[in-house]
Tab-separated table of C-alpha atoms in Angstrom:
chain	number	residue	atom	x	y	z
A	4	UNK	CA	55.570	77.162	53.586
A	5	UNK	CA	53.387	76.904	56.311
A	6	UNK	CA	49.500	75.163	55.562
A	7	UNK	CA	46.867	75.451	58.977
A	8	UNK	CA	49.423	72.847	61.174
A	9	UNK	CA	51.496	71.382	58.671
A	10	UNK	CA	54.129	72.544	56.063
A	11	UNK	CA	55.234	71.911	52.643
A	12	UNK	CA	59.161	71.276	51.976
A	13	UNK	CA	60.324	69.984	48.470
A	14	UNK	CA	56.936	69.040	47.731
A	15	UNK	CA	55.619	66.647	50.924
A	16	UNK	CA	53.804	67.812	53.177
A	17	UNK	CA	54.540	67.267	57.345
A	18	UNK	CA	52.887	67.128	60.206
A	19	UNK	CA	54.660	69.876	62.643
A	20	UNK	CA	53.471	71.452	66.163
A	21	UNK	CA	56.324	73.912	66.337
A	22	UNK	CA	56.934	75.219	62.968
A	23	UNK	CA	60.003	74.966	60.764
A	24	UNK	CA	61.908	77.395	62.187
A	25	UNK	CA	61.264	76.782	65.898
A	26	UNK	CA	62.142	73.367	64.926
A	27	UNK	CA	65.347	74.450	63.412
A	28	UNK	CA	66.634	75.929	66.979
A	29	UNK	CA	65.549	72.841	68.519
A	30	UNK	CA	67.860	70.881	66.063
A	31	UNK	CA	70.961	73.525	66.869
A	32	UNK	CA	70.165	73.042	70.079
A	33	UNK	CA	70.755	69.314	70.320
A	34	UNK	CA	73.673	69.405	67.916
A	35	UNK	CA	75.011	71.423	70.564
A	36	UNK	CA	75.200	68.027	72.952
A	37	UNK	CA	78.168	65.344	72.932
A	38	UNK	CA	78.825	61.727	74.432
A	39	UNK	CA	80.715	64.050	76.368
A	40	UNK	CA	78.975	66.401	78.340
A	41	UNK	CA	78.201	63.894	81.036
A	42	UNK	CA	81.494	65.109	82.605
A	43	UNK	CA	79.756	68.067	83.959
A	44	UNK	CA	78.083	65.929	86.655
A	45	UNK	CA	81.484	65.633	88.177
A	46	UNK	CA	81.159	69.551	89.174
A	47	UNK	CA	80.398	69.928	92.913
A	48	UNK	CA	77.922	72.415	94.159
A	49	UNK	CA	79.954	75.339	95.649
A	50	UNK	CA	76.839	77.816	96.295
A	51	UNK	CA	77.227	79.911	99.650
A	52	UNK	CA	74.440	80.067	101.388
A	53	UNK	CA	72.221	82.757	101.556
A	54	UNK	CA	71.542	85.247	103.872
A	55	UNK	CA	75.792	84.817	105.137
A	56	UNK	CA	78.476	87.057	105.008
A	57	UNK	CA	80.925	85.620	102.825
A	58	UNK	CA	84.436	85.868	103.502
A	59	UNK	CA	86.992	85.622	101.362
A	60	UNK	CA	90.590	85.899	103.084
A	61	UNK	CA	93.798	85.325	101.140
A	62	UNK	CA	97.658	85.285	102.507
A	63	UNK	CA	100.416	85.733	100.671
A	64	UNK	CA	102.487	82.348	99.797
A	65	UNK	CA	106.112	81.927	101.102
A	66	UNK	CA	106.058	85.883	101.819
A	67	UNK	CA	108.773	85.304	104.564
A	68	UNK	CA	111.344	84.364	101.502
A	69	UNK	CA	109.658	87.073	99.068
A	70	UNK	CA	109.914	89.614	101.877
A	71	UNK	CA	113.641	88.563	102.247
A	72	UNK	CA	114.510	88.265	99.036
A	73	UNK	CA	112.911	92.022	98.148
A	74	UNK	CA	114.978	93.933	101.163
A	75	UNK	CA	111.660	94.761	103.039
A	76	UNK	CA	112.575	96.787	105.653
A	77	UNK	CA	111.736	95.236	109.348
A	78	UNK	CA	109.588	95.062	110.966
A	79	UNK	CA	107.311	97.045	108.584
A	80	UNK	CA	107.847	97.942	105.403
A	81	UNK	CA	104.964	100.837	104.963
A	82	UNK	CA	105.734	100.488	101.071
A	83	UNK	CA	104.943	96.581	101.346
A	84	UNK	CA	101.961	97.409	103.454
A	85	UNK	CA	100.559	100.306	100.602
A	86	UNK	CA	100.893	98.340	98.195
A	87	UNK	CA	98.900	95.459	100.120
A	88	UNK	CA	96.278	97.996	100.495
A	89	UNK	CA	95.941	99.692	96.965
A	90	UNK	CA	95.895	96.138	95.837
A	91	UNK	CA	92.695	95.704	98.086
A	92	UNK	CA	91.090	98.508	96.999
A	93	UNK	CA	91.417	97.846	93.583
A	94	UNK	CA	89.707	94.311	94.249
A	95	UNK	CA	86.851	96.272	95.826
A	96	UNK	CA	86.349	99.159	92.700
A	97	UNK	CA	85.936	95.810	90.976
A	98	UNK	CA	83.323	93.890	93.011
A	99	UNK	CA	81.308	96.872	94.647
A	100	UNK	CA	79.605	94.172	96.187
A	101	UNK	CA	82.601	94.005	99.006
A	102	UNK	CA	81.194	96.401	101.992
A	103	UNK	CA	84.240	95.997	103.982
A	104	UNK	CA	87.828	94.689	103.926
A	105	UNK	CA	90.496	94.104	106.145
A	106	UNK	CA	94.187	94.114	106.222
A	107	UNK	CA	97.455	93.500	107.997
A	108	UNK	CA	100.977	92.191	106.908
A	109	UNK	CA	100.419	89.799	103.885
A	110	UNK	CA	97.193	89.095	104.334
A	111	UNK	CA	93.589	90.884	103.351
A	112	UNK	CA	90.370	89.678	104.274
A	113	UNK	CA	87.339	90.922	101.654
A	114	UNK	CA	83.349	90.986	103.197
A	115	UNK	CA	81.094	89.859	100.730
A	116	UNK	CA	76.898	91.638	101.975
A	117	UNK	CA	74.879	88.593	102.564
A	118	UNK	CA	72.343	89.895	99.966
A	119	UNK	CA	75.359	89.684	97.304
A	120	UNK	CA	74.455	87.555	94.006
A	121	UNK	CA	77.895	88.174	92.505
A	122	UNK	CA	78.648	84.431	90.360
A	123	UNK	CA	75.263	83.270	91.624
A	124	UNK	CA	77.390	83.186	95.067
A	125	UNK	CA	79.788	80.528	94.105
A	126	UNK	CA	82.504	79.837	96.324
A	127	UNK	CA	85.196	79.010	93.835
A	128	UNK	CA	84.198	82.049	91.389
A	129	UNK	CA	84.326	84.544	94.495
A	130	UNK	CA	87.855	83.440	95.859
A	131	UNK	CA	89.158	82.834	92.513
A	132	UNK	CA	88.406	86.695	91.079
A	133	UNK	CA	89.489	87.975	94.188
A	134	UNK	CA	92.620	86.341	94.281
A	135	UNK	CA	93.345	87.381	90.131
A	136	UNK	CA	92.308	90.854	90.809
A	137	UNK	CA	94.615	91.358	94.061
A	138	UNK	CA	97.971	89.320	92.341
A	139	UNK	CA	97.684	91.088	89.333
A	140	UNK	CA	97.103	94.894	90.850
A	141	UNK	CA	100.102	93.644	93.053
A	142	UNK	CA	102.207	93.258	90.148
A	143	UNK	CA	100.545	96.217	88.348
A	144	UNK	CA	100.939	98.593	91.067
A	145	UNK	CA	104.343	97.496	92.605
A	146	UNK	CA	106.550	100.290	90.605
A	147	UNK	CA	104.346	102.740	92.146
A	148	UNK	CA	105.561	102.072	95.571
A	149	UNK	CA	108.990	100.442	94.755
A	150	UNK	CA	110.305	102.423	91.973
A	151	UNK	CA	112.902	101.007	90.079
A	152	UNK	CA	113.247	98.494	92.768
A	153	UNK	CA	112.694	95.348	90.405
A	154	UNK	CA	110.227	92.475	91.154
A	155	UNK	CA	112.167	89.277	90.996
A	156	UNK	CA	109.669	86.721	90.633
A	157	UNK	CA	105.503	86.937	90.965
A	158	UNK	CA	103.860	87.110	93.732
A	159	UNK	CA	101.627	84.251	95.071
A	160	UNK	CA	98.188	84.624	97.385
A	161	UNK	CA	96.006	81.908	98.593
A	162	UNK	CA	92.169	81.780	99.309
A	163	UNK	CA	89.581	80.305	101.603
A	164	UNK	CA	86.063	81.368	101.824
A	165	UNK	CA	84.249	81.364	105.315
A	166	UNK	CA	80.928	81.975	105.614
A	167	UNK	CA	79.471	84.492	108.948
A	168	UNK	CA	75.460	84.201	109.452
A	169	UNK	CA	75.220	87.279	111.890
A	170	UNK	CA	76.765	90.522	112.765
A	171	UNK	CA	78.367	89.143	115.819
A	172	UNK	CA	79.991	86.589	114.123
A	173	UNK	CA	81.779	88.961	111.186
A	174	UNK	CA	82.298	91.453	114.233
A	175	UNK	CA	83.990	88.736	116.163
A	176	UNK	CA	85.838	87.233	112.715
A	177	UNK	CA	87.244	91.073	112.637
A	178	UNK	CA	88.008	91.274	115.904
A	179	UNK	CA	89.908	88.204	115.746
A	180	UNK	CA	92.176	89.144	112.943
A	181	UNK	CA	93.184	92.768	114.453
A	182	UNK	CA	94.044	91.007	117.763
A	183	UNK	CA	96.384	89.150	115.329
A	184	UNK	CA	97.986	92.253	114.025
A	185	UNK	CA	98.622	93.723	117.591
A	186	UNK	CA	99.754	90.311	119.183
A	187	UNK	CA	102.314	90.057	115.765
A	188	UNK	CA	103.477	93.728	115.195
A	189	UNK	CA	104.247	93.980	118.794
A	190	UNK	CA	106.440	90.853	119.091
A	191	UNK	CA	107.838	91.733	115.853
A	192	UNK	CA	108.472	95.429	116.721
A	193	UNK	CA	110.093	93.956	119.906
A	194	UNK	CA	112.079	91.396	118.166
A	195	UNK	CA	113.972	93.351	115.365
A	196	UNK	CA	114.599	96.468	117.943
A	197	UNK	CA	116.606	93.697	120.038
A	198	UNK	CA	118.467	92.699	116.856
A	199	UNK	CA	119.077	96.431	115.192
A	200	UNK	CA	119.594	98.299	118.334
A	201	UNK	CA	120.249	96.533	121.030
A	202	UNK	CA	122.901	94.296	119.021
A	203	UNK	CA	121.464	90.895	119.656
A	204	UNK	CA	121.450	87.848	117.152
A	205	UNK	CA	117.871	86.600	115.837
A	206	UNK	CA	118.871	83.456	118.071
A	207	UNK	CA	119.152	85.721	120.792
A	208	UNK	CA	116.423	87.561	120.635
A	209	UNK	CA	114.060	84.749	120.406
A	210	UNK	CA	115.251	83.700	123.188
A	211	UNK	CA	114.723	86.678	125.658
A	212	UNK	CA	111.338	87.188	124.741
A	213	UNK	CA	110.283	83.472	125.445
A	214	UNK	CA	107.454	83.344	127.800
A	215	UNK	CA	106.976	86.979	127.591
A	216	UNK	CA	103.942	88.324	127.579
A	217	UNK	CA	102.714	92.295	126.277
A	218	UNK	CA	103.947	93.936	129.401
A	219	UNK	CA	107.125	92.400	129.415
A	220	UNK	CA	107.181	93.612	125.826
A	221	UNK	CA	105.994	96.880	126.506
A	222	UNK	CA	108.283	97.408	129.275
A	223	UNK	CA	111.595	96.011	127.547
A	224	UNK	CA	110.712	98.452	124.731
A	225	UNK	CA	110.125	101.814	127.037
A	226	UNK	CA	112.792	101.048	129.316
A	227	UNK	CA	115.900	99.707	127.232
A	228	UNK	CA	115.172	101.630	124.283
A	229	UNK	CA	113.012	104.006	125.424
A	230	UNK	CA	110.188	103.347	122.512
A	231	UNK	CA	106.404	103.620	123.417
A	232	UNK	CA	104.699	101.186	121.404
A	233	UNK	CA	101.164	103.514	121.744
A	234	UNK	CA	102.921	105.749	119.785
A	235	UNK	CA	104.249	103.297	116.956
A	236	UNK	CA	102.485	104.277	113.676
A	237	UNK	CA	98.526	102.969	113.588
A	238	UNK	CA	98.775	101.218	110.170
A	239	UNK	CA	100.875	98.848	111.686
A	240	UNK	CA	99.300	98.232	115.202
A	241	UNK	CA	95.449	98.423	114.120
A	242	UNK	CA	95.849	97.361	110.279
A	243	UNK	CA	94.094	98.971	107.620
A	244	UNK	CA	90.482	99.010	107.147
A	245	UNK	CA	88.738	99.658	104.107
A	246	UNK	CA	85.130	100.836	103.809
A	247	UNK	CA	83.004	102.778	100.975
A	248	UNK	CA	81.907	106.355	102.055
A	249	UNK	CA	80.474	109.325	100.231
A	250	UNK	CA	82.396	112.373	100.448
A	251	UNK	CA	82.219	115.825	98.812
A	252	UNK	CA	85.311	116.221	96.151
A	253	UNK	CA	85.745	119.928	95.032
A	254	UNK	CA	86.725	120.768	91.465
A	255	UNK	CA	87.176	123.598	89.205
A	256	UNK	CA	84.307	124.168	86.296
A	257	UNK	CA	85.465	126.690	83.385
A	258	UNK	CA	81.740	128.748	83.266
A	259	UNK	CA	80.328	131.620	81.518
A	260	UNK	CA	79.146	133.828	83.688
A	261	UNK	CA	75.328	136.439	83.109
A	262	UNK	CA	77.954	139.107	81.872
A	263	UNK	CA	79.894	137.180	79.409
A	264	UNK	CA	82.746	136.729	80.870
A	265	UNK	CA	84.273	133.527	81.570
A	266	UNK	CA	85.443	132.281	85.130
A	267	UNK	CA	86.820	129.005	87.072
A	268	UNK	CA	83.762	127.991	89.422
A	269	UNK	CA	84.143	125.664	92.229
A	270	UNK	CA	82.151	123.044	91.780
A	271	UNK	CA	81.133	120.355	94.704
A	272	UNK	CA	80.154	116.591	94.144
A	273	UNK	CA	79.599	113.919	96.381
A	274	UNK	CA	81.436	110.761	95.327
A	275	UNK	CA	81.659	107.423	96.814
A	276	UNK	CA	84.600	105.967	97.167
A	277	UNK	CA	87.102	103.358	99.023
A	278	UNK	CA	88.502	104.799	101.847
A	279	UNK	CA	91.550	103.834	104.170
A	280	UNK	CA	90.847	103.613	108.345
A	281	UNK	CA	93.998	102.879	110.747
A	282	UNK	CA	91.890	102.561	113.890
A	283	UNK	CA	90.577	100.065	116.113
A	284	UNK	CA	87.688	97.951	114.732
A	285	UNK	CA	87.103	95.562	118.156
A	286	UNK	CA	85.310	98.385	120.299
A	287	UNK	CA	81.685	99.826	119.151
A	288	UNK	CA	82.793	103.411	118.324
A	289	UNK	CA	83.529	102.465	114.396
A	290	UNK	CA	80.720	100.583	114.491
A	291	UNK	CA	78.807	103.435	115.330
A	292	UNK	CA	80.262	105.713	113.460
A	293	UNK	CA	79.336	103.877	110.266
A	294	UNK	CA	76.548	101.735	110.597
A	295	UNK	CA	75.718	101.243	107.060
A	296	UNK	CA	78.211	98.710	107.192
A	297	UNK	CA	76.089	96.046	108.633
A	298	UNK	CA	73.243	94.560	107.429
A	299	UNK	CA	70.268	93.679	110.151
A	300	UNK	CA	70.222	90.614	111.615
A	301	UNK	CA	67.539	88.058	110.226
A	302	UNK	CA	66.718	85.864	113.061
């Protein structure tokens, strides 16, 4: 028991400033401790820094074989591609904190807002949920698109994190990787029509379109197989873009009406939500057209 600042166990009395039982958490506290926790000082500081867009951009691993060895159709496989994307927007349900993501191929790139505190902005936490959440909703989600086509072996995604101080430079970063869809999907587009319709070997067609450049493509498309690339489906020129937006979902609510009776009553909610774009992201009209996007600049 407790007398004015000291306390009485078994009969001797003790000086004590906390108290028995704050000095009982103390003691839990330091049993808690080992000769070993000085490996912890071998953990590196991985903390993004503030005020950045964080990027976190992972491609799949050896998905030339995987595509092979899963009959993807070529040069796009729009079930490979929807499955890439409802993998992504599972990833984003997940961590709202994602404003944007981009997508094209076997790759997905996921835009962290620079006010985001998600794992106290640690590199290694960020990449490493993204990465679990998009291989395992790739697995999850593959009968969905494939059927009773059977997965042969698991997927595998890497990750890097890049950090973007301004809106110019996550513009640009954007930019950058839907140039690389076009510049890809229209050499590849090029290349397989050579091989499936105009009869040439892989050998072969590499070699024609040496030196070429989007023109040359353009016009060995239109006028040998009379295919106008403008017209080629969006998803696999621009990519896919995936953004949150707000829009009004009607339903049907059973009701009771003044009289008595009872009646289905269209009911209208706003809902936010991921949402799919297959346009261009490089000129200012998306920009524009969603400007919530962005955060302002700081500088």
């Amino acid at each position: 028991m407790l007398i004015g600042r000291a306390w009485v166990l078994g009969g001797r009395v003790g000086s004590c400033a906390l108290g028995p039982r704050a000095a009982l958490f103390t003691a839990a506290a330091n049993m808690a401790k080992s000769k070993f926790d000085y490996v912890r000082n071998f953990e590196t500081d991985d903390t993004c820094l503030r005020n950045c867009y964080i990027v976190v951009r992972l491609d799949g691993r050896n998905f030339h074989k995987f595509a092979e060895q899963h009959s993807f159709t070529k040069p796009n496989d729009d079930r490979a591609l929807e499955l890439m994307t409802r993998s992504a927007r599972s990833v984003m349900e997940e961590l709202e904190d994602i404003v944007i993501a981009y997508g094209q191929s076997d790759e997905f790139s996921f835009v962290f807002k620079r006010t985001s505190t998600w794992f106290k902005r640690r590199a290694s936490k960020l990449m490493t949920h993204v990465a679990s959440q998009f291989s395992s909703s790739y697995v999850f989600y593959w009968k969905e698109f494939f059927g009773e086509q059977p997965l042969l072996y698991p997927p595998g995604f890497d990750g890097r994190v890049v950090l973007y101080p301004s809106n110019r430079n996550l513009r640009d970063y954007l930019s950058w990787r839907q140039a690389d869809c076009h510049i890809n999907n229209m050499y590849n587009t090029v290349f397989w029509t050579l091989v499936q319709s105009g009869g040439l070997s892989t050998t072969q067609a590499e070699d024609r379109l040496k030196g070429t450049l989007a023109a040359d493509k353009n016009e060995i498309l239109f006028s040998e197989f009379n295919i106008n690339y403008n017209t080629e489906a969006p998803g696999h020129r621009k990519g896919t873009t995936l953004i949150w937006e707000k829009r009004d979902e009607i339903s049907t609510k059973r009701t009771t009406l003044p009289g008595g009776e009872e009646a289905d009553v269209a009911v209208t909610r706003s809902r936010r939500r991921v949402h799919a774009h297959r346009c261009d992201i490089i000129g200012e009209a998306f920009w524009a057209e969603h400007p919530d996007i962005l955060e302002g600049d700081h500088c």
